[in-house]
GROMACS .gro file of C-alpha atoms in nm:
model
  305
    1MET     CA    1   7.894  -7.752  29.691
    2ARG     CA    2   7.566  -7.565  29.728
    3ALA     CA    3   7.303  -7.630  29.465
    4ILE     CA    4   6.942  -7.529  29.408
    5VAL     CA    5   6.750  -7.857  29.405
    6CYS     CA    6   6.402  -7.914  29.264
    7THR     CA    7   6.270  -8.175  29.507
    8LYS     CA    8   5.951  -8.245  29.308
    9TYR     CA    9   5.725  -8.080  29.053
   10GLY     CA   10   5.526  -7.789  29.184
   11ALA     CA   11   5.529  -7.425  29.294
   12PRO     CA   12   5.855  -7.240  29.371
   13ASP     CA   13   5.849  -7.368  29.729
   14VAL     CA   14   5.960  -7.713  29.606
   15LEU     CA   15   6.306  -7.560  29.554
   16GLU     CA   16   6.565  -7.612  29.827
   17LEU     CA   17   6.925  -7.500  29.868
   18LYS     CA   18   7.122  -7.814  29.951
   19GLU     CA   19   7.478  -7.938  29.991
   20LEU     CA   20   7.572  -8.185  29.718
   21ALA     CA   21   7.895  -8.353  29.621
   22ALA     CA   22   8.087  -8.144  29.368
   23PRO     CA   23   8.122  -8.313  29.028
   24VAL     CA   24   8.455  -8.457  28.919
   25PRO     CA   25   8.553  -8.399  28.554
   26LYS     CA   26   8.606  -8.699  28.329
   27GLU     CA   27   8.904  -8.703  28.095
   28ASN     CA   28   8.720  -8.502  27.830
   29GLU     CA   29   8.542  -8.262  28.066
   30VAL     CA   30   8.595  -7.919  28.216
   31LEU     CA   31   8.504  -7.839  28.577
   32VAL     CA   32   8.380  -7.482  28.617
   33LYS     CA   33   8.330  -7.283  28.935
   34VAL     CA   34   8.000  -7.112  28.865
   35TYR     CA   35   7.984  -6.741  28.939
   36ALA     CA   36   7.648  -6.662  28.782
   37THR     CA   37   7.353  -6.855  28.643
   38THR     CA   38   6.995  -6.770  28.548
   39VAL     CA   39   6.632  -6.863  28.598
   40THR     CA   40   6.452  -6.885  28.264
   41SER     CA   41   6.090  -6.935  28.171
   42GLY     CA   42   6.191  -7.287  28.068
   43ASP     CA   43   6.322  -7.362  28.418
   44CYS     CA   44   5.987  -7.252  28.561
   45ARG     CA   45   5.794  -7.469  28.316
   46VAL     CA   46   6.002  -7.773  28.410
   47ARG     CA   47   5.976  -7.707  28.783
   48GLY     CA   48   5.600  -7.661  28.763
   49PHE     CA   49   5.568  -7.923  28.488
   50LYS     CA   50   5.355  -7.699  28.272
   51SER     CA   51   5.337  -7.901  27.953
   52PRO     CA   52   5.064  -7.917  27.686
   53ILE     CA   53   4.847  -8.225  27.737
   54LEU     CA   54   4.966  -8.361  27.402
   55TYR     CA   55   5.322  -8.380  27.534
   56TYR     CA   56   5.241  -8.470  27.896
   57ILE     CA   57   5.344  -8.836  27.896
   58PRO     CA   58   5.648  -8.801  27.662
   59MET     CA   59   5.779  -8.508  27.869
   60ARG     CA   60   5.729  -8.697  28.196
   61LEU     CA   61   5.927  -8.987  28.056
   62PHE     CA   62   6.199  -8.750  27.932
   63LEU     CA   63   6.227  -8.524  28.237
   64GLY     CA   64   6.139  -8.768  28.515
   65LEU     CA   65   5.813  -8.911  28.646
   66ARG     CA   66   5.775  -8.757  28.994
   67LYS     CA   67   6.058  -8.502  28.987
   68PRO     CA   68   6.320  -8.386  28.738
   69ARG     CA   69   6.573  -8.658  28.665
   70ASN     CA   70   6.839  -8.392  28.708
   71PRO     CA   71   6.704  -8.202  29.011
   72VAL     CA   72   6.951  -7.916  28.964
   73LEU     CA   73   6.785  -7.691  28.707
   74GLY     CA   74   6.938  -7.405  28.509
   75VAL     CA   75   7.048  -7.409  28.145
   76GLU     CA   76   7.323  -7.146  28.136
   77PHE     CA   77   7.605  -7.015  28.351
   78SER     CA   78   7.938  -6.841  28.353
   79GLY     CA   79   8.244  -6.896  28.567
   80VAL     CA   80   8.610  -6.991  28.580
   81VAL     CA   81   8.764  -7.327  28.493
   82GLU     CA   82   8.868  -7.501  28.814
   83ALA     CA   83   9.011  -7.822  28.666
   84VAL     CA   84   9.025  -8.011  28.337
   85GLY     CA   85   9.033  -8.376  28.239
   86SER     CA   86   9.349  -8.539  28.109
   87SER     CA   87   9.252  -8.513  27.741
   88VAL     CA   88   9.129  -8.151  27.744
   89THR     CA   89   9.336  -7.914  27.529
   90ARG     CA   90   9.112  -7.615  27.449
   91PHE     CA   91   9.071  -7.486  27.806
   92GLY     CA   92   9.289  -7.458  28.112
   93LYS     CA   93   9.256  -7.373  28.480
   94GLY     CA   94   9.171  -7.007  28.529
   95ASP     CA   95   8.995  -6.956  28.194
   96ALA     CA   96   8.674  -6.753  28.218
   97VAL     CA   97   8.392  -6.915  28.019
   98PHE     CA   98   8.019  -6.900  27.957
   99VAL     CA   99   7.822  -7.220  27.905
  100PHE     CA  100   7.486  -7.341  27.776
  101THR     CA  101   7.377  -7.679  27.917
  102GLY     CA  102   7.033  -7.689  27.759
  103MET     CA  103   6.810  -7.982  27.855
  104LYS     CA  104   7.093  -8.139  28.055
  105PHE     CA  105   7.036  -7.862  28.313
  106GLY     CA  106   7.272  -7.853  28.615
  107ALA     CA  107   7.363  -7.484  28.596
  108ASN     CA  108   7.209  -7.371  28.928
  109ALA     CA  109   7.501  -7.495  29.138
  110GLU     CA  110   7.839  -7.375  29.260
  111TYR     CA  111   8.022  -7.617  29.029
  112ALA     CA  112   7.935  -7.783  28.699
  113VAL     CA  113   8.107  -8.002  28.442
  114ILE     CA  114   8.081  -7.969  28.065
  115PRO     CA  115   8.248  -8.167  27.786
  116GLU     CA  116   8.530  -7.978  27.618
  117THR     CA  117   8.336  -8.018  27.292
  118GLY     CA  118   8.016  -7.889  27.454
  119LEU     CA  119   7.844  -7.554  27.427
  120LEU     CA  120   8.099  -7.331  27.598
  121ALA     CA  121   8.309  -7.037  27.489
  122ALA     CA  122   8.558  -6.789  27.632
  123LYS     CA  123   8.402  -6.499  27.821
  124PRO     CA  124   8.505  -6.159  27.683
  125ASP     CA  125   8.719  -5.971  27.936
  126HIS     CA  126   8.498  -5.662  27.959
  127VAL     CA  127   8.175  -5.858  28.001
  128SER     CA  128   8.066  -5.931  28.358
  129PHE     CA  129   7.997  -6.286  28.473
  130ALA     CA  130   7.631  -6.193  28.524
  131GLU     CA  131   7.604  -6.067  28.166
  132ALA     CA  132   7.785  -6.368  28.021
  133ALA     CA  133   7.556  -6.606  28.209
  134ALA     CA  134   7.252  -6.436  28.058
  135VAL     CA  135   7.324  -6.472  27.686
  136GLY     CA  136   7.301  -6.845  27.613
  137PHE     CA  137   6.930  -6.922  27.644
  138GLY     CA  138   6.792  -6.618  27.465
  139GLY     CA  139   7.073  -6.597  27.210
  140THR     CA  140   7.074  -6.960  27.101
  141THR     CA  141   6.694  -6.973  27.087
  142ALA     CA  142   6.678  -6.670  26.859
  143LEU     CA  143   6.956  -6.806  26.638
  144HIS     CA  144   6.773  -7.138  26.603
  145PHE     CA  145   6.457  -6.970  26.477
  146PHE     CA  146   6.641  -6.729  26.249
  147ARG     CA  147   6.817  -7.025  26.086
  148LYS     CA  148   6.483  -7.198  26.050
  149ALA     CA  149   6.337  -6.890  25.884
  150GLY     CA  150   6.638  -6.840  25.656
  151LEU     CA  151   6.667  -6.480  25.775
  152ARG     CA  152   6.851  -6.257  25.525
  153SER     CA  153   6.979  -5.903  25.518
  154GLY     CA  154   6.715  -5.652  25.410
  155GLN     CA  155   6.417  -5.850  25.534
  156LYS     CA  156   6.156  -5.705  25.766
  157VAL     CA  157   6.122  -5.878  26.103
  158PHE     CA  158   5.850  -5.831  26.365
  159VAL     CA  159   5.949  -5.952  26.714
  160TYR     CA  160   5.649  -6.009  26.941
  161GLY     CA  161   5.746  -6.006  27.309
  162ALA     CA  162   6.069  -5.820  27.243
  163SER     CA  163   6.159  -5.735  27.603
  164GLY     CA  164   6.212  -6.086  27.744
  165ALA     CA  165   6.524  -6.303  27.742
  166VAL     CA  166   6.461  -6.435  27.390
  167GLY     CA  167   6.312  -6.112  27.259
  168THR     CA  168   6.600  -5.885  27.363
  169ALA     CA  169   6.845  -6.125  27.202
  170ALA     CA  170   6.630  -6.156  26.888
  171VAL     CA  171   6.617  -5.780  26.833
  172GLN     CA  172   6.995  -5.749  26.850
  173LEU     CA  173   7.067  -6.057  26.640
  174ALA     CA  174   6.817  -5.961  26.370
  175LYS     CA  175   6.989  -5.623  26.343
  176HIS     CA  176   7.327  -5.798  26.324
  177PHE     CA  177   7.200  -6.000  26.027
  178GLY     CA  178   7.088  -5.682  25.850
  179ALA     CA  179   6.712  -5.697  25.905
  180GLU     CA  180   6.475  -5.409  25.966
  181VAL     CA  181   6.329  -5.478  26.309
  182THR     CA  182   5.997  -5.383  26.460
  183ALA     CA  183   5.980  -5.473  26.829
  184ALA     CA  184   5.647  -5.521  27.009
  185CYS     CA  185   5.638  -5.506  27.388
  186SER     CA  186   5.463  -5.324  27.672
  187ALA     CA  187   5.479  -4.945  27.687
  188ALA     CA  188   5.719  -4.955  27.983
  189ASN     CA  189   5.982  -5.134  27.772
  190LEU     CA  190   5.969  -4.936  27.447
  191ASP     CA  191   6.282  -4.736  27.528
  192LEU     CA  192   6.466  -5.055  27.618
  193VAL     CA  193   6.404  -5.225  27.283
  194ARG     CA  194   6.492  -4.905  27.097
  195SER     CA  195   6.822  -4.896  27.286
  196LEU     CA  196   6.891  -5.250  27.161
  197GLY     CA  197   6.863  -5.136  26.799
  198ALA     CA  198   6.497  -5.181  26.707
  199ASP     CA  199   6.405  -4.960  26.412
  200TYR     CA  200   6.046  -4.934  26.533
  201ALA     CA  201   5.890  -5.009  26.871
  202VAL     CA  202   5.518  -5.061  26.929
  203ASP     CA  203   5.305  -5.110  27.238
  204TYR     CA  204   5.121  -5.434  27.170
  205ALA     CA  205   4.858  -5.349  27.429
  206LYS     CA  206   4.745  -5.042  27.234
  207GLU     CA  207   4.845  -5.104  26.872
  208GLN     CA  208   4.553  -5.170  26.643
  209PHE     CA  209   4.708  -5.444  26.430
  210SER     CA  210   4.383  -5.506  26.247
  211GLY     CA  211   4.449  -5.191  26.047
  212ALA     CA  212   4.817  -5.248  25.991
  213THR     CA  213   4.940  -5.192  25.637
  214LYS     CA  214   5.306  -5.290  25.682
  215ARG     CA  215   5.390  -5.652  25.607
  216TYR     CA  216   5.680  -5.860  25.738
  217ASP     CA  217   5.894  -6.141  25.602
  218LEU     CA  218   5.912  -6.293  25.950
  219VAL     CA  219   5.690  -6.258  26.255
  220PHE     CA  220   5.877  -6.414  26.546
  221ASP     CA  221   5.678  -6.476  26.863
  222ALA     CA  222   5.945  -6.477  27.136
  223VAL     CA  223   5.700  -6.549  27.420
  224GLY     CA  224   5.446  -6.786  27.266
  225LYS     CA  225   5.150  -6.550  27.308
  226CYS     CA  226   5.102  -6.382  26.971
  227PRO     CA  227   4.735  -6.412  26.863
  228LYS     CA  228   4.669  -6.565  26.523
  229ALA     CA  229   4.462  -6.263  26.426
  230VAL     CA  230   4.769  -6.045  26.480
  231TYR     CA  231   5.031  -6.238  26.286
  232ASN     CA  232   4.793  -6.311  25.998
  233LYS     CA  233   4.754  -5.934  25.951
  234LEU     CA  234   5.128  -5.872  25.964
  235LEU     CA  235   5.268  -6.140  25.734
  236SER     CA  236   5.360  -6.074  25.373
  237PRO     CA  237   5.227  -6.330  25.121
  238GLN     CA  238   5.550  -6.531  25.145
  239GLY     CA  239   5.618  -6.440  25.508
  240ARG     CA  240   5.668  -6.690  25.790
  241PHE     CA  241   5.537  -6.703  26.143
  242LEU     CA  242   5.752  -6.882  26.401
  243SER     CA  243   5.686  -6.916  26.772
  244VAL     CA  244   5.874  -7.051  27.071
  245GLU     CA  245   5.549  -7.215  27.183
  246GLY     CA  246   5.504  -7.577  27.079
  247SER     CA  247   5.815  -7.586  26.863
  248GLY     CA  248   6.020  -7.833  27.067
  249VAL     CA  249   6.377  -7.789  27.182
  250ALA     CA  250   6.592  -7.543  26.989
  251LYS     CA  251   6.889  -7.693  26.808
  252VAL     CA  252   7.204  -7.525  26.938
  253LEU     CA  253   7.542  -7.530  26.764
  254ARG     CA  254   7.888  -7.471  26.910
  255GLU     CA  255   7.921  -7.194  26.653
  256ASP     CA  256   7.627  -7.017  26.819
  257MET     CA  257   7.822  -6.975  27.141
  258GLN     CA  258   8.127  -6.853  26.951
  259LEU     CA  259   7.914  -6.597  26.766
  260LEU     CA  260   7.751  -6.472  27.086
  261GLY     CA  261   8.093  -6.435  27.246
  262ALA     CA  262   8.226  -6.244  26.947
  263LEU     CA  263   7.926  -6.011  26.938
  264MET     CA  264   7.960  -5.936  27.310
  265ARG     CA  265   8.331  -5.876  27.262
  266GLU     CA  266   8.257  -5.628  26.981
  267GLY     CA  267   7.985  -5.452  27.179
  268LYS     CA  268   7.715  -5.567  26.938
  269MET     CA  269   7.532  -5.788  27.188
  270ARG     CA  270   7.421  -5.663  27.528
  271PRO     CA  271   7.255  -5.915  27.760
  272VAL     CA  272   6.975  -5.743  27.950
  273ILE     CA  273   6.953  -5.815  28.323
  274ASP     CA  274   6.639  -5.726  28.516
  275ARG     CA  275   6.720  -5.856  28.864
  276GLU     CA  276   6.995  -6.041  29.048
  277TYR     CA  277   6.931  -6.283  29.335
  278ARG     CA  278   7.132  -6.493  29.578
  279PRO     CA  279   7.092  -6.873  29.590
  280GLU     CA  280   6.891  -6.838  29.912
  281GLN     CA  281   6.638  -6.635  29.713
  282CYS     CA  282   6.581  -6.900  29.445
  283ARG     CA  283   6.209  -6.930  29.522
  284GLU     CA  284   6.166  -6.556  29.494
  285ALA     CA  285   6.353  -6.558  29.162
  286HIS     CA  286   6.126  -6.830  29.020
  287SER     CA  287   5.817  -6.647  29.143
  288TYR     CA  288   5.927  -6.328  28.972
  289VAL     CA  289   6.000  -6.501  28.640
  290GLU     CA  290   5.656  -6.659  28.652
  291THR     CA  291   5.489  -6.316  28.664
  292GLY     CA  292   5.582  -6.278  28.297
  293ARG     CA  293   5.691  -5.921  28.358
  294LYS     CA  294   6.069  -5.954  28.364
  295LYS     CA  295   6.283  -5.749  28.129
  296GLY     CA  296   6.551  -5.965  27.973
  297ASN     CA  297   6.704  -6.202  28.225
  298VAL     CA  298   6.698  -6.294  28.593
  299VAL     CA  299   7.038  -6.387  28.731
  300ILE     CA  300   7.146  -6.580  29.040
  301ILE     CA  301   7.493  -6.502  29.177
  302MET     CA  302   7.632  -6.837  29.296
  303ASN     CA  303   7.985  -6.719  29.383
  304GLU     CA  304   8.164  -6.385  29.395
  305PRO     CA  305   8.458  -6.346  29.149
   0.00000   0.00000   0.00000
């Protein structure tokens, strides 16, 4: 199989498209032919090993000293079940699925294995493979933080960085849970976040938050760049500020994948795709994600359906 391999830590040019042996499913595993996968900000951080100095040594030990222990990056994909292990009962050959691998990586390849009890769910029929591949990272991250915050219907939520992979998912999920949502992003993306259900959309480059009078139960920083002076002005007395930066790995539940699948099936969750690339363009895809200007998700098409 072809796979995008991270040969060492560094700039996007450390990535190479190589031929590797296809994985063989164990008795409890599902083998999936990958049609689409993504490049996330997390993939870029791992490839470039951009870690806060406090976590430098622990992360090196966890990920690998000189290169990633699993050199095939990617945390989410969609595809069709190619084969199943002898004890698998929930899935069969030909089933279309979407999968979140998380810190196990391995998604940027033509084939991948996942335990039957892992983070996978049936792909809704009307959802494309590209769209299904682009829901796991942003969706599960937002769900993790909303659980942590105890988000409830009727609360006011401010999403900072609302046009990225996590932000676009957070806006839609907060609306699903009954919150009033204010989405902050660049001026070019205001219409996008409104189309996702945001009640209010603000340009964070121009908004004068120092004079803001509205207060929020939750300020969620979906990009890890919200200044302290901003969120302190926006929080209600009992409000919470949560950020993707420095918060560790999100805890993902199997139920999260089921919920995301159901919401896509009902038309209540729309994964946003900025650009699609081919495996040969993996370096270009990483370079674009690193600009910090992507809208939603960047997808790599590994195989054609």
